[in-house]
mmCIF file of C-alpha atoms in Angstrom:
data_model
loop_
_atom_site.group_PDB
_atom_site.id
_atom_site.type_symbol
_atom_site.label_atom_id
_atom_site.label_comp_id
_atom_site.label_asym_id
_atom_site.label_seq_id
_atom_site.Cartn_x
_atom_site.Cartn_y
_atom_site.Cartn_z
ATOM 1 C CA MET A 1 0.282 -0.017 0.283
ATOM 2 C CA ALA A 2 2.677 2.435 1.011
ATOM 3 C CA ASN A 3 4.340 1.411 -2.196
ATOM 4 C CA LYS A 4 1.319 2.564 -4.282
ATOM 5 C CA VAL A 5 1.229 5.633 -2.385
ATOM 6 C CA ALA A 6 4.858 6.365 -3.212
ATOM 7 C CA ASN A 7 4.426 5.569 -6.899
ATOM 8 C CA SER A 8 1.456 7.519 -7.242
ATOM 9 C CA ARG A 9 3.107 10.911 -6.065
ATOM 10 C CA VAL A 10 5.888 9.954 -8.501
ATOM 11 C CA GLU A 11 3.772 10.066 -11.081
ATOM 12 C CA LEU A 12 2.315 13.380 -10.634
ATOM 13 C CA PRO A 13 3.091 15.903 -13.045
ATOM 14 C CA LYS A 14 5.664 18.228 -12.318
ATOM 15 C CA TRP A 15 2.784 21.465 -12.513
ATOM 16 C CA ARG A 16 0.686 19.469 -10.167
ATOM 17 C CA GLN A 17 4.052 18.373 -7.713
ATOM 18 C CA ILE A 18 4.395 22.278 -7.650
ATOM 19 C CA LEU A 19 0.804 22.907 -6.667
ATOM 20 C CA ASN A 20 1.164 20.529 -3.950
ATOM 21 C CA VAL A 21 3.860 22.598 -2.471
ATOM 22 C CA SER A 22 2.229 26.205 -2.925
ATOM 23 C CA LEU A 23 -1.396 25.227 -1.883
ATOM 24 C CA PRO A 24 -1.198 26.051 2.182
ATOM 25 C CA VAL A 25 -0.318 29.509 1.440
ATOM 26 C CA ASP A 26 -2.866 29.334 -2.070
ATOM 27 C CA LEU A 27 -5.874 28.502 0.379
ATOM 28 C CA SER A 28 -4.885 31.023 2.870
ATOM 29 C CA TYR A 29 -4.877 33.527 -0.004
ATOM 30 C CA ILE A 30 -8.802 33.318 -0.352
ATOM 31 C CA PRO A 31 -10.320 34.770 2.420
ATOM 32 C CA ILE A 32 -7.527 37.820 2.765
ATOM 33 C CA GLY A 33 -7.678 37.994 -1.223
ATOM 34 C CA LEU A 34 -11.688 38.444 -0.943
ATOM 35 C CA ALA A 35 -11.536 41.039 1.607
ATOM 36 C CA CYS A 36 -8.810 43.273 -0.449
ATOM 37 C CA GLY A 37 -10.808 43.368 -3.781
ATOM 38 C CA ILE A 38 -13.437 44.252 -1.850
ATOM 39 C CA LEU A 39 -11.920 47.001 -0.123
ATOM 40 C CA LEU A 40 -10.426 47.911 -3.622
ATOM 41 C CA ASN A 41 -13.700 48.423 -4.959
ATOM 42 C CA ALA A 42 -15.218 50.299 -1.932
ATOM 43 C CA SER A 43 -12.246 52.441 -2.834
ATOM 44 C CA GLY A 44 -13.070 53.330 -6.248
ATOM 45 C CA PHE A 45 -10.775 50.051 -7.758
ATOM 46 C CA ASN A 46 -12.933 48.601 -11.083
ATOM 47 C CA VAL A 47 -12.596 44.819 -11.650
ATOM 48 C CA TRP A 48 -9.581 45.475 -13.981
ATOM 49 C CA THR A 49 -8.004 48.051 -12.263
ATOM 50 C CA THR A 50 -8.069 45.819 -9.389
ATOM 51 C CA LEU A 51 -6.897 42.816 -11.668
ATOM 52 C CA MET A 52 -3.424 45.602 -12.905
ATOM 53 C CA VAL A 53 -3.314 46.326 -9.156
ATOM 54 C CA SER A 54 -3.304 43.166 -7.471
ATOM 55 C CA VAL A 55 -0.688 41.747 -10.950
ATOM 56 C CA MET A 56 1.747 45.109 -10.420
ATOM 57 C CA VAL A 57 2.090 45.144 -6.829
ATOM 58 C CA PHE A 58 0.981 41.566 -5.500
ATOM 59 C CA SER A 59 1.268 42.515 -1.631
ATOM 60 C CA GLY A 60 -1.507 42.265 0.615
ATOM 61 C CA GLY A 61 0.062 44.921 2.750
ATOM 62 C CA ALA A 62 0.146 47.871 0.327
ATOM 63 C CA GLN A 63 -3.025 46.927 -1.378
ATOM 64 C CA PHE A 64 -4.892 47.360 2.178
ATOM 65 C CA LEU A 65 -2.484 50.492 2.168
ATOM 66 C CA ILE A 66 -3.247 51.911 -1.124
ATOM 67 C CA ALA A 67 -7.623 50.872 -0.105
ATOM 68 C CA SER A 68 -7.512 52.927 2.738
ATOM 69 C CA LEU A 69 -5.438 55.932 1.663
ATOM 70 C CA LEU A 70 -7.489 56.512 -1.460
ATOM 71 C CA ALA A 71 -10.994 55.615 0.674
ATOM 72 C CA THR A 72 -10.087 58.644 3.444
ATOM 73 C CA ASN A 73 -8.287 61.173 2.493
ATOM 74 C CA ALA A 74 -6.791 60.733 -0.976
ATOM 75 C CA PRO A 75 -3.164 62.137 -0.264
ATOM 76 C CA PRO A 76 -1.066 63.429 -2.857
ATOM 77 C CA MET A 77 0.060 60.834 -5.000
ATOM 78 C CA TYR A 78 4.014 60.679 -4.131
ATOM 79 C CA SER A 79 2.989 60.421 -0.365
ATOM 80 C CA VAL A 80 1.430 56.842 -1.300
ATOM 81 C CA VAL A 81 4.486 55.878 -3.274
ATOM 82 C CA LEU A 82 6.724 56.859 -0.810
ATOM 83 C CA MET A 83 4.879 54.989 1.444
ATOM 84 C CA LEU A 84 5.192 51.995 -0.512
ATOM 85 C CA PHE A 85 7.935 52.298 -1.022
ATOM 86 C CA PHE A 86 8.898 52.066 2.505
ATOM 87 C CA LEU A 87 6.850 49.566 3.355
ATOM 88 C CA GLU A 88 7.685 47.116 0.613
ATOM 89 C CA LEU A 89 11.800 47.995 0.941
ATOM 90 C CA ARG A 90 11.952 44.500 2.910
ATOM 91 C CA TYR A 91 12.000 42.758 -0.321
ATOM 92 C CA ALA A 92 15.518 43.832 -0.919
ATOM 93 C CA LEU A 93 16.473 42.170 1.973
ATOM 94 C CA LEU A 94 14.579 39.098 1.150
ATOM 95 C CA GLY A 95 15.657 39.235 -2.620
ATOM 96 C CA SER A 96 19.496 39.203 -1.347
ATOM 97 C CA SER A 97 18.947 35.664 0.429
ATOM 98 C CA LEU A 98 18.204 34.302 -2.736
ATOM 99 C CA SER A 99 20.002 35.637 -4.871
ATOM 100 C CA LYS A 100 22.836 32.620 -4.379
ATOM 101 C CA TYR A 101 20.742 30.723 -5.626
ATOM 102 C CA LEU A 102 19.858 32.269 -9.224
ATOM 103 C CA HIS A 103 23.583 32.129 -10.319
ATOM 104 C CA GLY A 104 23.981 31.652 -13.620
ATOM 105 C CA GLU A 105 20.169 33.061 -14.557
ATOM 106 C CA SER A 106 19.250 35.737 -17.464
ATOM 107 C CA LEU A 107 18.582 39.196 -16.072
ATOM 108 C CA LYS A 108 14.990 38.769 -17.623
ATOM 109 C CA PHE A 109 14.162 35.903 -15.664
ATOM 110 C CA THR A 110 15.285 37.630 -12.120
ATOM 111 C CA ALA A 111 13.037 40.207 -13.259
ATOM 112 C CA ILE A 112 10.160 38.326 -13.346
ATOM 113 C CA PHE A 113 11.062 36.153 -10.576
ATOM 114 C CA ALA A 114 11.394 39.389 -8.610
ATOM 115 C CA ALA A 115 8.230 40.743 -9.550
ATOM 116 C CA SER A 116 6.293 37.965 -8.178
ATOM 117 C CA MET A 117 8.147 37.545 -5.477
ATOM 118 C CA ASN A 118 6.215 38.260 -1.958
ATOM 119 C CA ASP A 119 6.941 37.396 1.613
ATOM 120 C CA GLU A 120 4.778 33.976 1.934
ATOM 121 C CA ASN A 121 6.050 32.677 -1.569
ATOM 122 C CA TYR A 122 9.402 33.392 -0.408
ATOM 123 C CA ALA A 123 9.394 31.119 2.550
ATOM 124 C CA ILE A 124 8.456 28.406 0.387
ATOM 125 C CA ASN A 125 11.348 29.001 -2.465
ATOM 126 C CA TYR A 126 13.486 29.996 0.575
ATOM 127 C CA LEU A 127 12.834 26.508 2.308
ATOM 128 C CA LYS A 128 12.975 24.232 -0.671
ATOM 129 C CA PHE A 129 16.300 25.948 -1.923
ATOM 130 C CA SER A 130 17.455 24.627 1.335
ATOM 131 C CA THR A 131 16.001 21.481 1.299
ATOM 132 C CA ASP A 132 15.626 20.256 -1.919
ATOM 133 C CA LYS A 133 18.870 20.104 -4.367
ATOM 134 C CA LYS A 134 16.464 19.281 -7.108
ATOM 135 C CA PHE A 135 14.640 22.594 -6.938
ATOM 136 C CA THR A 136 15.571 24.805 -9.570
ATOM 137 C CA PRO A 137 14.450 28.636 -10.062
ATOM 138 C CA PRO A 138 13.065 28.326 -13.563
ATOM 139 C CA GLN A 139 11.562 25.118 -13.547
ATOM 140 C CA ASP A 140 10.293 24.920 -9.874
ATOM 141 C CA ALA A 141 10.038 28.609 -8.030
ATOM 142 C CA LEU A 142 8.898 30.255 -10.344
ATOM 143 C CA LYS A 143 5.924 28.103 -10.703
ATOM 144 C CA VAL A 144 5.294 28.398 -7.299
ATOM 145 C CA GLU A 145 5.104 31.977 -7.245
ATOM 146 C CA HIS A 146 2.953 31.885 -10.245
ATOM 147 C CA PHE A 147 0.662 30.083 -8.737
ATOM 148 C CA THR A 148 0.043 32.060 -5.255
ATOM 149 C CA LEU A 149 -0.195 34.776 -7.399
ATOM 150 C CA LEU A 150 -3.051 33.043 -9.857
ATOM 151 C CA PHE A 151 -4.693 32.347 -6.578
ATOM 152 C CA TRP A 152 -4.020 36.160 -5.341
ATOM 153 C CA ALA A 153 -5.454 38.064 -8.330
ATOM 154 C CA VAL A 154 -8.526 35.582 -8.567
ATOM 155 C CA SER A 155 -9.656 36.400 -4.990
ATOM 156 C CA ASN A 156 -9.201 40.347 -5.595
ATOM 157 C CA ILE A 157 -11.682 39.757 -8.492
ATOM 158 C CA ILE A 158 -14.701 37.760 -6.832
ATOM 159 C CA GLY A 159 -14.075 40.408 -4.075
ATOM 160 C CA SER A 160 -14.322 43.365 -6.428
ATOM 161 C CA LEU A 161 -17.252 41.548 -8.472
ATOM 162 C CA ILE A 162 -19.037 41.119 -4.460
ATOM 163 C CA GLY A 163 -18.173 44.747 -3.191
ATOM 164 C CA ASN A 164 -20.704 45.511 -6.877
ATOM 165 C CA ALA A 165 -23.295 43.880 -5.327
ATOM 166 C CA ILE A 166 -22.904 44.879 -1.498
ATOM 167 C CA HIS A 167 -22.626 48.135 0.131
ATOM 168 C CA ILE A 168 -19.792 48.616 2.072
ATOM 169 C CA ASP A 169 -19.118 51.136 5.190
ATOM 170 C CA LEU A 170 -15.747 52.264 4.183
ATOM 171 C CA THR A 171 -15.032 52.797 8.166
ATOM 172 C CA VAL A 172 -14.367 49.273 7.215
ATOM 173 C CA VAL A 173 -11.247 50.462 5.671
ATOM 174 C CA HIS A 174 -10.200 51.425 8.565
ATOM 175 C CA PHE A 175 -10.209 48.817 10.858
ATOM 176 C CA ALA A 176 -9.125 46.488 8.036
ATOM 177 C CA LEU A 177 -5.894 48.357 7.980
ATOM 178 C CA THR A 178 -5.430 48.827 11.437
ATOM 179 C CA ALA A 179 -5.946 45.082 12.269
ATOM 180 C CA LEU A 180 -3.399 44.326 10.035
ATOM 181 C CA PHE A 181 -1.043 46.684 10.767
ATOM 182 C CA LEU A 182 -1.376 46.178 14.352
ATOM 183 C CA TYR A 183 -0.737 41.854 13.773
ATOM 184 C CA MET A 184 2.409 42.994 11.835
ATOM 185 C CA ILE A 185 3.916 44.942 14.814
ATOM 186 C CA VAL A 186 3.205 42.163 17.466
ATOM 187 C CA MET A 187 4.542 39.634 15.897
ATOM 188 C CA GLN A 188 7.781 41.544 16.070
ATOM 189 C CA LEU A 189 7.825 42.514 19.615
ATOM 190 C CA LYS A 190 10.169 40.358 21.070
ATOM 191 C CA GLU A 191 12.685 42.528 22.459
ATOM 192 C CA TRP A 192 12.368 45.268 24.737
ATOM 193 C CA LEU A 193 13.805 47.696 22.324
ATOM 194 C CA LEU A 194 11.490 47.252 19.833
ATOM 195 C CA ILE A 195 8.779 48.382 21.890
ATOM 196 C CA VAL A 196 10.304 51.266 22.570
ATOM 197 C CA ILE A 197 11.032 52.155 19.057
ATOM 198 C CA CYS A 198 7.162 51.417 18.327
ATOM 199 C CA ILE A 199 5.515 53.557 21.088
ATOM 200 C CA LEU A 200 8.793 56.515 20.247
ATOM 201 C CA SER A 201 6.888 56.277 16.196
ATOM 202 C CA GLY A 202 3.321 56.649 17.117
ATOM 203 C CA PHE A 203 4.137 60.091 18.966
ATOM 204 C CA LEU A 204 6.062 61.046 16.128
ATOM 205 C CA ALA A 205 3.678 60.032 13.985
ATOM 206 C CA VAL A 206 1.229 62.678 15.541
ATOM 207 C CA PHE A 207 3.363 64.944 15.871
ATOM 208 C CA PHE A 208 4.705 65.248 11.733
ATOM 209 C CA LEU A 209 1.181 64.791 10.829
ATOM 210 C CA VAL A 210 0.237 68.242 12.588
ATOM 211 C CA LEU A 211 3.604 69.435 11.235
ATOM 212 C CA THR A 212 3.245 68.425 7.614
ATOM 213 C CA LYS A 213 -0.916 68.383 7.817
ATOM 214 C CA SER A 214 -0.372 65.549 5.204
ATOM 215 C CA THR A 215 0.319 61.367 5.032
ATOM 216 C CA LEU A 216 3.850 62.379 4.279
ATOM 217 C CA GLY A 217 4.091 62.428 7.949
ATOM 218 C CA LEU A 218 3.765 58.976 8.426
ATOM 219 C CA VAL A 219 6.561 58.794 5.942
ATOM 220 C CA ILE A 220 8.724 60.984 7.774
ATOM 221 C CA SER A 221 7.952 59.444 10.950
ATOM 222 C CA THR A 222 8.835 56.226 9.560
ATOM 223 C CA ILE A 223 12.391 57.118 8.692
ATOM 224 C CA VAL A 224 13.127 59.560 12.081
ATOM 225 C CA SER A 225 12.158 56.397 14.231
ATOM 226 C CA SER A 226 13.868 53.433 12.012
ATOM 227 C CA LEU A 227 17.015 55.891 12.444
ATOM 228 C CA ILE A 228 17.080 56.476 15.936
ATOM 229 C CA GLY A 229 15.931 52.386 16.736
ATOM 230 C CA PHE A 230 19.260 51.548 14.140
ATOM 231 C CA ALA A 231 21.072 53.801 16.337
ATOM 232 C CA ILE A 232 20.218 52.825 19.294
ATOM 233 C CA GLU A 233 21.296 48.695 18.529
ATOM 234 C CA ALA A 234 24.295 49.675 17.133
ATOM 235 C CA GLN A 235 25.510 51.671 20.574
ATOM 236 C CA ILE A 236 24.099 48.645 22.783
ATOM 237 C CA ARG A 237 25.585 46.282 20.695
ATOM 238 C CA LYS A 238 28.902 47.599 20.428
ATOM 239 C CA HIS A 239 28.612 48.922 24.585
ATOM 240 C CA ASN A 240 27.094 45.385 25.960
ATOM 241 C CA PRO A 241 26.012 43.027 23.784
ATOM 242 C CA LYS A 242 24.554 41.021 26.620
ATOM 243 C CA SER A 243 21.961 43.633 27.628
ATOM 244 C CA ARG A 244 18.279 42.570 27.890
ATOM 245 C CA TRP A 245 17.166 45.410 25.696
ATOM 246 C CA ILE A 246 18.325 43.303 22.289
ATOM 247 C CA HIS A 247 17.878 39.992 22.893
ATOM 248 C CA PRO A 248 14.350 38.290 22.877
ATOM 249 C CA MET A 249 11.855 38.177 25.990
ATOM 250 C CA LYS A 250 11.443 35.346 27.799
ATOM 251 C CA ASN A 251 8.140 33.534 27.181
ATOM 252 C CA PRO A 252 6.284 33.082 29.851
ATOM 253 C CA ALA A 253 4.569 30.291 29.233
ATOM 254 C CA GLY A 254 7.960 29.156 28.122
ATOM 255 C CA SER A 255 9.552 26.985 25.971
ATOM 256 C CA PRO A 256 10.232 23.186 24.482
ATOM 257 C CA VAL A 257 13.675 23.281 25.562
ATOM 258 C CA GLU A 258 12.769 24.994 28.634
ATOM 259 C CA GLU A 259 10.368 22.840 29.848
ATOM 260 C CA ASP A 260 13.190 19.580 29.108
ATOM 261 C CA LEU A 261 15.229 21.583 31.207
ATOM 262 C CA GLU A 262 13.119 21.943 33.974
ATOM 263 C CA ASP A 263 12.338 17.939 33.497
ATOM 264 C CA GLU A 264 15.776 17.031 33.930
ATOM 265 C CA GLU A 265 16.303 19.133 36.994
ATOM 266 C CA GLU A 266 13.496 17.343 38.478
#
């Protein structure tokens, strides 16, 4: 029986094997993509413009940000572009970590690969590159990206069609974006220094918003707080590398390692 199952897996066509690899992420995109499509529709995007932004941006955080900014106070376009630039700047780091697996690939392929990369398919590809020697960039990694893009774009389009059929209160846009970024912040709060910088960035955001009277204040506060945090961390690592400010906080619930040590002591 086990041999039959193994043989059936080997006989799967290549595209089915890649689909199986990306399917958990693909399915997770459906509810988020539907919500994003609905919010984009409420912000003034029709089906075609929703499809364009889904393919060209392909970032849930960025698309929620676009929907929020355009639905609320329609800030200047340069402000939207700057905020998206700093929001998506992390892809420079993600891309650099994959560059060692893309040696020898053409510039055209690299450009296509970079354009369809996001956080989730990056995680899949990085894991496969580091654990599966038969996993190749043009045959496998690019297909992973395209499967995730397909599920995301189709979910956005269906969400846009749903948005055409029902009325959406724009206050939902505020809540959705706020909830999204609160989740992103909470997931990163593992050091005391990060908590301090997050609080500082909140005060700076209010200050620069009042000062500039535009959403450009958010961009300025992001840059200033990031530079302050980087400078403080560099000084702490230089003078006191064991400081609790830059080391992960202890989990109150404990960890498997801590529990094993306690059992051994008993």
